[in-house]
Short mmCIF file of C-alpha atoms and ligand atoms in Angstrom, two decimals:
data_model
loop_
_atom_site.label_atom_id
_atom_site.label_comp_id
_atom_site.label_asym_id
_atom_site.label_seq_id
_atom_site.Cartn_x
_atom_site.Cartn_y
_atom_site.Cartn_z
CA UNK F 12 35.25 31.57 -4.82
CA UNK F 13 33.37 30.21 -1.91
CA UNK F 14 31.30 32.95 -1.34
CA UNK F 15 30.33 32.56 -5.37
CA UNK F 16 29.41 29.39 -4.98
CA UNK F 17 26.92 29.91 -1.84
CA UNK F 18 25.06 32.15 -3.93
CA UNK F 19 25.16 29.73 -6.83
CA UNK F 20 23.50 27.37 -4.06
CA UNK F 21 20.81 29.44 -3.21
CA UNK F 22 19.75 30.22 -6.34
CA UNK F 23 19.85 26.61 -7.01
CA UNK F 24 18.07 26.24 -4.08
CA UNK F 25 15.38 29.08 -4.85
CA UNK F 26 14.59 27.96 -8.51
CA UNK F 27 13.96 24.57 -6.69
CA UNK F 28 11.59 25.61 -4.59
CA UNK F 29 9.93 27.99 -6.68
CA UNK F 30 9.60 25.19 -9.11
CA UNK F 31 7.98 22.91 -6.21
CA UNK F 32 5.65 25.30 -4.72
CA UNK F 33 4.77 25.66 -8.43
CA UNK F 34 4.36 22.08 -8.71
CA UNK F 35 2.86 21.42 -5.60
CA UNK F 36 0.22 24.60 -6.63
CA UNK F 37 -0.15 22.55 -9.55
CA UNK F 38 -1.11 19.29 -8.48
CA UNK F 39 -3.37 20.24 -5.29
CA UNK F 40 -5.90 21.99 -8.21
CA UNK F 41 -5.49 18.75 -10.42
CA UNK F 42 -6.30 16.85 -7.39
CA UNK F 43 -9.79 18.49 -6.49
CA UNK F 44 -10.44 18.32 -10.03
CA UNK F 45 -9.18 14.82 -10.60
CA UNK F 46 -12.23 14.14 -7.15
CA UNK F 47 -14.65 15.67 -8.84
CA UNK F 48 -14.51 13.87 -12.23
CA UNK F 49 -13.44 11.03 -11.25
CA UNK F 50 -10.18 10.32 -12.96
CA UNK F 51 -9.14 7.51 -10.44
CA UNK F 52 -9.03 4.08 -11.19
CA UNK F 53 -7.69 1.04 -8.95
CA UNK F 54 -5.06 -1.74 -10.26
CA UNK F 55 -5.05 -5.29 -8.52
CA UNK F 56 -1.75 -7.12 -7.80
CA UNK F 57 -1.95 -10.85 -6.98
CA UNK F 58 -0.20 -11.86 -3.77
CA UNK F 59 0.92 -15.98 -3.73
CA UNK F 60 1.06 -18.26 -1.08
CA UNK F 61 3.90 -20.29 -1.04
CA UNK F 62 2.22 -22.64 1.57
CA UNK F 63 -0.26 -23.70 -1.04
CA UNK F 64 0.94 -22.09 -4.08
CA UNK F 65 -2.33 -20.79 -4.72
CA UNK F 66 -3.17 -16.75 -4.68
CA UNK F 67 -4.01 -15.79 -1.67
CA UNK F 68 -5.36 -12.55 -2.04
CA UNK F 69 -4.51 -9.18 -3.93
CA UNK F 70 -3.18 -5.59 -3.33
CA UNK F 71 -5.09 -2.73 -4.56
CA UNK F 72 -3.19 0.50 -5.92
CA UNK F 73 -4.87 3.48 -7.20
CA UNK F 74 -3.80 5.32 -10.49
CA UNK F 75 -4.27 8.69 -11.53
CA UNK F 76 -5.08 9.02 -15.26
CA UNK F 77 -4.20 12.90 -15.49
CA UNK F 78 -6.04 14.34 -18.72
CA UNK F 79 -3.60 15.89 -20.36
CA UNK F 80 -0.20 13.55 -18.54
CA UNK F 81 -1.37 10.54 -18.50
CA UNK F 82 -1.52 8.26 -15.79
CA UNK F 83 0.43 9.27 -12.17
CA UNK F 84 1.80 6.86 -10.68
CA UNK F 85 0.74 6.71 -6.57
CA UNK F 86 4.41 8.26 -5.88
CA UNK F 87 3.77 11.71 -7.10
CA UNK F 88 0.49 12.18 -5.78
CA UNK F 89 -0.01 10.59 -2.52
CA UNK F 90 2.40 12.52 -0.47
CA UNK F 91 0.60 15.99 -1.54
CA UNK F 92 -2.76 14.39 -1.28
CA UNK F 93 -1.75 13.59 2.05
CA UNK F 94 -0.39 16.97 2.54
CA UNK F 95 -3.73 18.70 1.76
CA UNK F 96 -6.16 16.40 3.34
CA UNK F 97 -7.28 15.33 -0.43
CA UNK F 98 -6.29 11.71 0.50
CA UNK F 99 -9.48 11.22 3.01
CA UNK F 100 -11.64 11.55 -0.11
CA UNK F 101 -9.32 10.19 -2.15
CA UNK F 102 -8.63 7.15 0.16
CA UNK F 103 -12.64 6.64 0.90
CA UNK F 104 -13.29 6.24 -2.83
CA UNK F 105 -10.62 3.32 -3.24
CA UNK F 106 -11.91 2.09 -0.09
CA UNK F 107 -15.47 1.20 -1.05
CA UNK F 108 -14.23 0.57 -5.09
CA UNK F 109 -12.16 -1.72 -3.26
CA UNK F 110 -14.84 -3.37 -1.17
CA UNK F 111 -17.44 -3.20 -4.09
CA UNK F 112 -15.41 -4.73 -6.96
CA UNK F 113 -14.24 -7.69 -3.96
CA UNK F 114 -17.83 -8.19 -3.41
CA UNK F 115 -18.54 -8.72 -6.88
CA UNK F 116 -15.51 -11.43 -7.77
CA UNK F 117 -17.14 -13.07 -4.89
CA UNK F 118 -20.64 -13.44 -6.20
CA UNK F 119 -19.12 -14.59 -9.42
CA UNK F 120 -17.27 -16.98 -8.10
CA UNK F 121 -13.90 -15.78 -7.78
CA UNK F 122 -12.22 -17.24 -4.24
CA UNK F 123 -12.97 -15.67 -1.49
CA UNK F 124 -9.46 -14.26 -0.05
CA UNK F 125 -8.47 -10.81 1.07
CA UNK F 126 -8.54 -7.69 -0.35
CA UNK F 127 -5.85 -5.63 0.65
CA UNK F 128 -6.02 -1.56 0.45
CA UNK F 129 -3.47 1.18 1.69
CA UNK F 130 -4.35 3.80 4.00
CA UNK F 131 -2.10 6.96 4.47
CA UNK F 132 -1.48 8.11 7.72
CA UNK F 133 -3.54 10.84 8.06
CA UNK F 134 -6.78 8.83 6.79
CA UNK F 135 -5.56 6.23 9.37
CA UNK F 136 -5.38 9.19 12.23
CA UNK F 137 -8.61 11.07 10.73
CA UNK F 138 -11.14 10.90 14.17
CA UNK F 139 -13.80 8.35 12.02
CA UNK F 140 -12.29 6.09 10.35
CA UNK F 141 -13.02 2.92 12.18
CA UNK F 142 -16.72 4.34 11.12
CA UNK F 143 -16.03 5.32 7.48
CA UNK F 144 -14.75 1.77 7.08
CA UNK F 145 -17.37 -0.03 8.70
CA UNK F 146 -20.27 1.91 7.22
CA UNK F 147 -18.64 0.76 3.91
CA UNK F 148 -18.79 -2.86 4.67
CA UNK F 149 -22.09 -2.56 6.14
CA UNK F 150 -23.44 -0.83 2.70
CA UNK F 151 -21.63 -2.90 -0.22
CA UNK F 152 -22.14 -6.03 2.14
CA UNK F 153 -18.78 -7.60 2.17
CA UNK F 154 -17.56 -9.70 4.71
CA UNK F 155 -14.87 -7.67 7.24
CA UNK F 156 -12.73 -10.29 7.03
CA UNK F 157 -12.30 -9.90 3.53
CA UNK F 158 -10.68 -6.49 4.11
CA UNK F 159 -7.03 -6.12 4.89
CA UNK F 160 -5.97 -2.80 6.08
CA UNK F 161 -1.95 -2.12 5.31
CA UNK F 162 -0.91 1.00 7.00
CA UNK F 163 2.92 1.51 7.63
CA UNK F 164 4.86 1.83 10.62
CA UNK F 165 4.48 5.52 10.37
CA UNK F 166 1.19 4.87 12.17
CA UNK F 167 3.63 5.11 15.52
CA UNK F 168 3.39 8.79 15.54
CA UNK F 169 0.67 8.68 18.07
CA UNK F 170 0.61 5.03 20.06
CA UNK F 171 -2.32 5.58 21.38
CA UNK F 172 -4.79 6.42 18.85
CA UNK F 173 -3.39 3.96 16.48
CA UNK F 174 -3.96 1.20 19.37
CA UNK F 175 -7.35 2.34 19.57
CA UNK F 176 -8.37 2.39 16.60
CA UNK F 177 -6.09 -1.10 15.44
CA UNK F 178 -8.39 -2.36 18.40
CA UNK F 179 -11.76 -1.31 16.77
CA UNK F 180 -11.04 -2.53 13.20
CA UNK F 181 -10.07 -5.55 14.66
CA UNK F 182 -13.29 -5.54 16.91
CA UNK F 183 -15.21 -5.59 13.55
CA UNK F 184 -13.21 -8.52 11.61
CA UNK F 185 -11.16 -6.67 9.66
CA UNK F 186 -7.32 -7.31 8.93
CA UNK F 187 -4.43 -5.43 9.46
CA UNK F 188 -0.90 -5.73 7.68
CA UNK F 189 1.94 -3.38 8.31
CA UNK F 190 3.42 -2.70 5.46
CA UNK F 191 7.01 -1.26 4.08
CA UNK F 192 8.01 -3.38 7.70
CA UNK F 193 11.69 -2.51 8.11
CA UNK F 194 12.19 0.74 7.04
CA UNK F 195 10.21 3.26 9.49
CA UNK F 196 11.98 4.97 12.82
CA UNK F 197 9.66 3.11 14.75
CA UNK F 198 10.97 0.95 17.54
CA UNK F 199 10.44 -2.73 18.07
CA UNK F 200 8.79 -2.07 21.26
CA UNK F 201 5.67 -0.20 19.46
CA UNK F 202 5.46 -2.27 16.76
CA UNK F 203 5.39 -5.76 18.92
CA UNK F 204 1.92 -3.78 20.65
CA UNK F 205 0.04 -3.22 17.39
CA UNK F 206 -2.21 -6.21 17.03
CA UNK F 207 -1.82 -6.70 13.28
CA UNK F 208 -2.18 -9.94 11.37
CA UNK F 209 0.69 -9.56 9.05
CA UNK F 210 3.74 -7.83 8.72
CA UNK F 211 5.41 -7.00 4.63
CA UNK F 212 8.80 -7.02 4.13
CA UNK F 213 9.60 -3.76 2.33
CA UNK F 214 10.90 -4.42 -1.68
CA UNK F 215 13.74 -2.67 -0.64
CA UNK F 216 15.26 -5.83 1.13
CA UNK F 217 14.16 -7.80 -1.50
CA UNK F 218 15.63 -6.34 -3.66
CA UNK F 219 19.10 -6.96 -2.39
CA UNK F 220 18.42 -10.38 -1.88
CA UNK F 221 21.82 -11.88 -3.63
CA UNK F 222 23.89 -8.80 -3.67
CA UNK F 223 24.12 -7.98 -0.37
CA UNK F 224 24.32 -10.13 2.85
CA UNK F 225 22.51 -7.49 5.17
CA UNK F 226 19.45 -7.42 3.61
CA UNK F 227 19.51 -11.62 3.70
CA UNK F 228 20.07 -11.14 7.40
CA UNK F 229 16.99 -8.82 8.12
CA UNK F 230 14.45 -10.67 5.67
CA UNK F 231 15.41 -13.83 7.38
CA UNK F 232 14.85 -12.17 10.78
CA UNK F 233 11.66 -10.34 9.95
CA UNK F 234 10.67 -13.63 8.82
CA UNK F 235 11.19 -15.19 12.05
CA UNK F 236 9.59 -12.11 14.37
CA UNK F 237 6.54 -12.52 12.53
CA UNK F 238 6.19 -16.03 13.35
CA UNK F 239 7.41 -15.74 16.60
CA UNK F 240 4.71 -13.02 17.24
CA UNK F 241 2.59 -15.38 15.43
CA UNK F 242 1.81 -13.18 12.48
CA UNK F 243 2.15 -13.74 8.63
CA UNK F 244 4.41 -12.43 6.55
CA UNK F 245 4.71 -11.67 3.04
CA UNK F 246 7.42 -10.21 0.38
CA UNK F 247 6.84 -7.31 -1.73
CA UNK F 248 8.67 -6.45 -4.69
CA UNK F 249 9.97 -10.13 -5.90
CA UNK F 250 10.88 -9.88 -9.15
CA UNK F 251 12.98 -13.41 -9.98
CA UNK F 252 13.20 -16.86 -9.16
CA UNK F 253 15.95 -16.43 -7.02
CA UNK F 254 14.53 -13.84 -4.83
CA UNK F 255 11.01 -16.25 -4.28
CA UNK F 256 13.53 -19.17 -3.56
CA UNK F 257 15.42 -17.16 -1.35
CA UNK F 258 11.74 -15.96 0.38
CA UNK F 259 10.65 -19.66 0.32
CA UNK F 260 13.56 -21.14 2.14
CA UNK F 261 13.67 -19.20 5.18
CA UNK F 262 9.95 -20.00 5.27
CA UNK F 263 8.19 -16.43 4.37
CA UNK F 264 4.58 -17.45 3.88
CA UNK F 265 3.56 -15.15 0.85
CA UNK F 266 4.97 -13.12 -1.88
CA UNK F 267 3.73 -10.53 -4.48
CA UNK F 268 5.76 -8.83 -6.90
CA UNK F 269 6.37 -8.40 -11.26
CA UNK F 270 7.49 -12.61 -10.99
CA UNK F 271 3.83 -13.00 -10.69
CA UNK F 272 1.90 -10.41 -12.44
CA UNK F 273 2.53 -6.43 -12.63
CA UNK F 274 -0.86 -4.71 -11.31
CA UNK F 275 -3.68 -5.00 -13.49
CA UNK F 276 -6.65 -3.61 -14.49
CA UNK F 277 -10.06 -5.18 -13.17
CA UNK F 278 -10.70 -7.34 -16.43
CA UNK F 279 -6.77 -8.21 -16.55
CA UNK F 280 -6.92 -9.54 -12.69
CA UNK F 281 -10.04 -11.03 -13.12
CA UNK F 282 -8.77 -13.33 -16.40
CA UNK F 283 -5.22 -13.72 -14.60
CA UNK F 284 -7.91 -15.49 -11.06
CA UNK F 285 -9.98 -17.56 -14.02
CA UNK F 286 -6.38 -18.86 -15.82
CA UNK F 287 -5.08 -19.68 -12.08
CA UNK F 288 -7.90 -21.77 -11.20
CA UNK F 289 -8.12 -23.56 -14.29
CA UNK F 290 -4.79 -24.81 -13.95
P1 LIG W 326 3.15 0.02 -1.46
O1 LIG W 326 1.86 -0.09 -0.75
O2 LIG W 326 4.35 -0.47 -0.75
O3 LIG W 326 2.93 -0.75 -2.83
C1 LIG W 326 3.88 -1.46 -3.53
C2 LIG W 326 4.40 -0.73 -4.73
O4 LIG W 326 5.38 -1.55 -5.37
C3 LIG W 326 3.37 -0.43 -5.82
O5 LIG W 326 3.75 0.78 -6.46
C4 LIG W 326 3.56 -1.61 -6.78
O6 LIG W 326 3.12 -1.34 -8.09
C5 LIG W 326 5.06 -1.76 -6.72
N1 LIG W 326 5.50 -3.10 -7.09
C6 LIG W 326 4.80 -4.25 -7.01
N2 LIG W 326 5.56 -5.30 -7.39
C7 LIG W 326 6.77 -4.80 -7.71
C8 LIG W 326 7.99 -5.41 -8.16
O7 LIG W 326 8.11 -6.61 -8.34
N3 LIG W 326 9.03 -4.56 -8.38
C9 LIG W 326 8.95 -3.21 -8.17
N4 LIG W 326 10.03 -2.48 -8.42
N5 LIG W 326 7.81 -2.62 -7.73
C10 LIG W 326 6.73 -3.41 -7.51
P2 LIG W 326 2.70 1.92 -6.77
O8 LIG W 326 1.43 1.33 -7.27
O9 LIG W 326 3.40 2.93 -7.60
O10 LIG W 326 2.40 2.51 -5.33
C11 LIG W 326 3.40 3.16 -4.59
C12 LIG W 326 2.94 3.50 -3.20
O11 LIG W 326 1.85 4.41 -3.22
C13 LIG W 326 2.40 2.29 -2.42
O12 LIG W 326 3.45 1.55 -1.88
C14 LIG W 326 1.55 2.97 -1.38
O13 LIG W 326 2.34 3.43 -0.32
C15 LIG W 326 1.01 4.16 -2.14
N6 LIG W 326 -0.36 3.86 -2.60
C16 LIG W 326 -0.79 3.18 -3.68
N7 LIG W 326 -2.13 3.14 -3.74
C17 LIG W 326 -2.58 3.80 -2.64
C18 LIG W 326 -3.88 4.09 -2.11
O14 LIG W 326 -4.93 3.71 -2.64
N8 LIG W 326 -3.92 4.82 -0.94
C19 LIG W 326 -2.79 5.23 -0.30
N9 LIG W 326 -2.89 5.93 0.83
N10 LIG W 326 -1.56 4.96 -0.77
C20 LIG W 326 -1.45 4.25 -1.92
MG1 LIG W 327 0.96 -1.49 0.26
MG1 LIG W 328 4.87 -1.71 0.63
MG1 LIG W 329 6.41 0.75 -0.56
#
């Protein structure tokens, strides 16, 4: 009987990966395609202060709208992007969309907070990036500071290089938030040398904010390491009332999550800044 149900285990195991490699096959050739006409688009999520309960910037994430599936969620595409080196042209189009559609809110009118755009770890680690990102500044004219760069604590693969180059982005004005803070490997002891300007509470904690008593405990200290290391910090994922009261009481600074707005679409986010204000 055992022996029966090893083999049933490989097999199990070999239709799996057949099917991923498949898969994976799949989606690197929809990828390069996908570059080449352009089938990306970026979404906007507002981020609130709770200091001055005004918004306080916004999170771009990048959608896939797949010809013939629809739109792909960031989830099942990043990690083979990343995988394949697509994300570096990937990741250098949302960039300067990013910085170009900023630029433009700004000359309309729009406040003038951060905009705040992911980078994967290999476009983080690729050997230009501090110049990619500056050149990109320098030609759709937006102000460094209104660039936040959230990389995750996955960045602590190489201490050194991420130093350096945390060091030249900073050099230039721009921002740095680590995001998903609290569930990497990476040890306090890195993490406290990273200049960064903000740290985000991963929606995993937030998540659990009522149920269970853990994820209280770390939020609450997060909250106060941040400020200690005199940094900002903001909550990702909040969803209720509860959760932002929870958030506001033990005196995180900023929240973003569905409570507020889902992530829209450029003419969505830009009615959802023009409501705001109004009120
Ligand atoms: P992330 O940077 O941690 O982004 C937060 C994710 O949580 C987003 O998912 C967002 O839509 C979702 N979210 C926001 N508010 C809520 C909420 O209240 N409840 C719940 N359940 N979820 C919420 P999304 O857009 O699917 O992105 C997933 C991940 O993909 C991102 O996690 C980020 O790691 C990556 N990603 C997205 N856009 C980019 C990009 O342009 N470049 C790179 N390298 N990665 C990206
Ligand atoms: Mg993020
Ligand atoms: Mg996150
Ligand atoms: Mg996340």
């Amino acid at each position: 009987r055992a022996k029966g149900r090893g083999s049933n285990a490989v097999e199990y195991y070999k239709s799996n990966m057949i099917h991923y490699f498949h898969e994976h096959f799949q989606v690197e050739n929809d990828l390069r395609r996908a570059i080449k006409n352009g089938e990306f688009s970026l979404a906007f999520q507002p981020q609130l202060s709770l200091i001055t309960n005004q918004i306080c910037g916004e999170e771009v994430l990048v959608r896939w709208h797949h010809p013939d599936n629809g739109t792909i969620p960031p989830d099942k595409f990043i990690m083979i992007a990343e995988e394949t080196g697509l994300i570096v042209d990937i990741g250098e189009w949302v960039l300067r969309e990013a910085c170009i559609q900023k630029k433009q809110w700004i000359e309309k009118g729009l406040p003038t907070t951060p905009i705040s755009v992911n980078l994967s770890l290999r476009q983080f680690l690729q050997h230009n990036i501090v110049e990619v990102i500056s050149s990109i500044l320098e030609e759709t004219q937006l102000h460094p500071s209104l660039l936040k760069i959230e990389v995750t604590e996955s960045v602590s693969i190489n201490v050194t290089r991420t130093l350096e180059v945390l060091k030249q982005l900073i050099s230039i004005g721009v921002k740095i938030s680590l995001d998903d803070f609290g569930t990497g490997y990476s040890s306090l002891q890195y993490i406290s040398q990273f200049p960064v300007h903000e740290l985000k509470i991963d929606q995993s904690f937030v998540k659990n904010i009522g149920n269970r008593q853990n994820s209280e405990g770390i939020i609450s200290l997060i909250i106060r390491l941040a400020h200690v290391m005199d940094l900002t910090v903001i909550a990702e994922g909040v969803e209720t009332d509860e959760q932002r009261t929870y958030l506001e009481n033990q005196g995180c600074d900023k929240v973003q999550g569905f409570l507020y707005s889902k992530p829209l679409i450029s003419t969505e986010y830009e009615q959802f800044l023009k409501q705001i204000n109004i009120q």
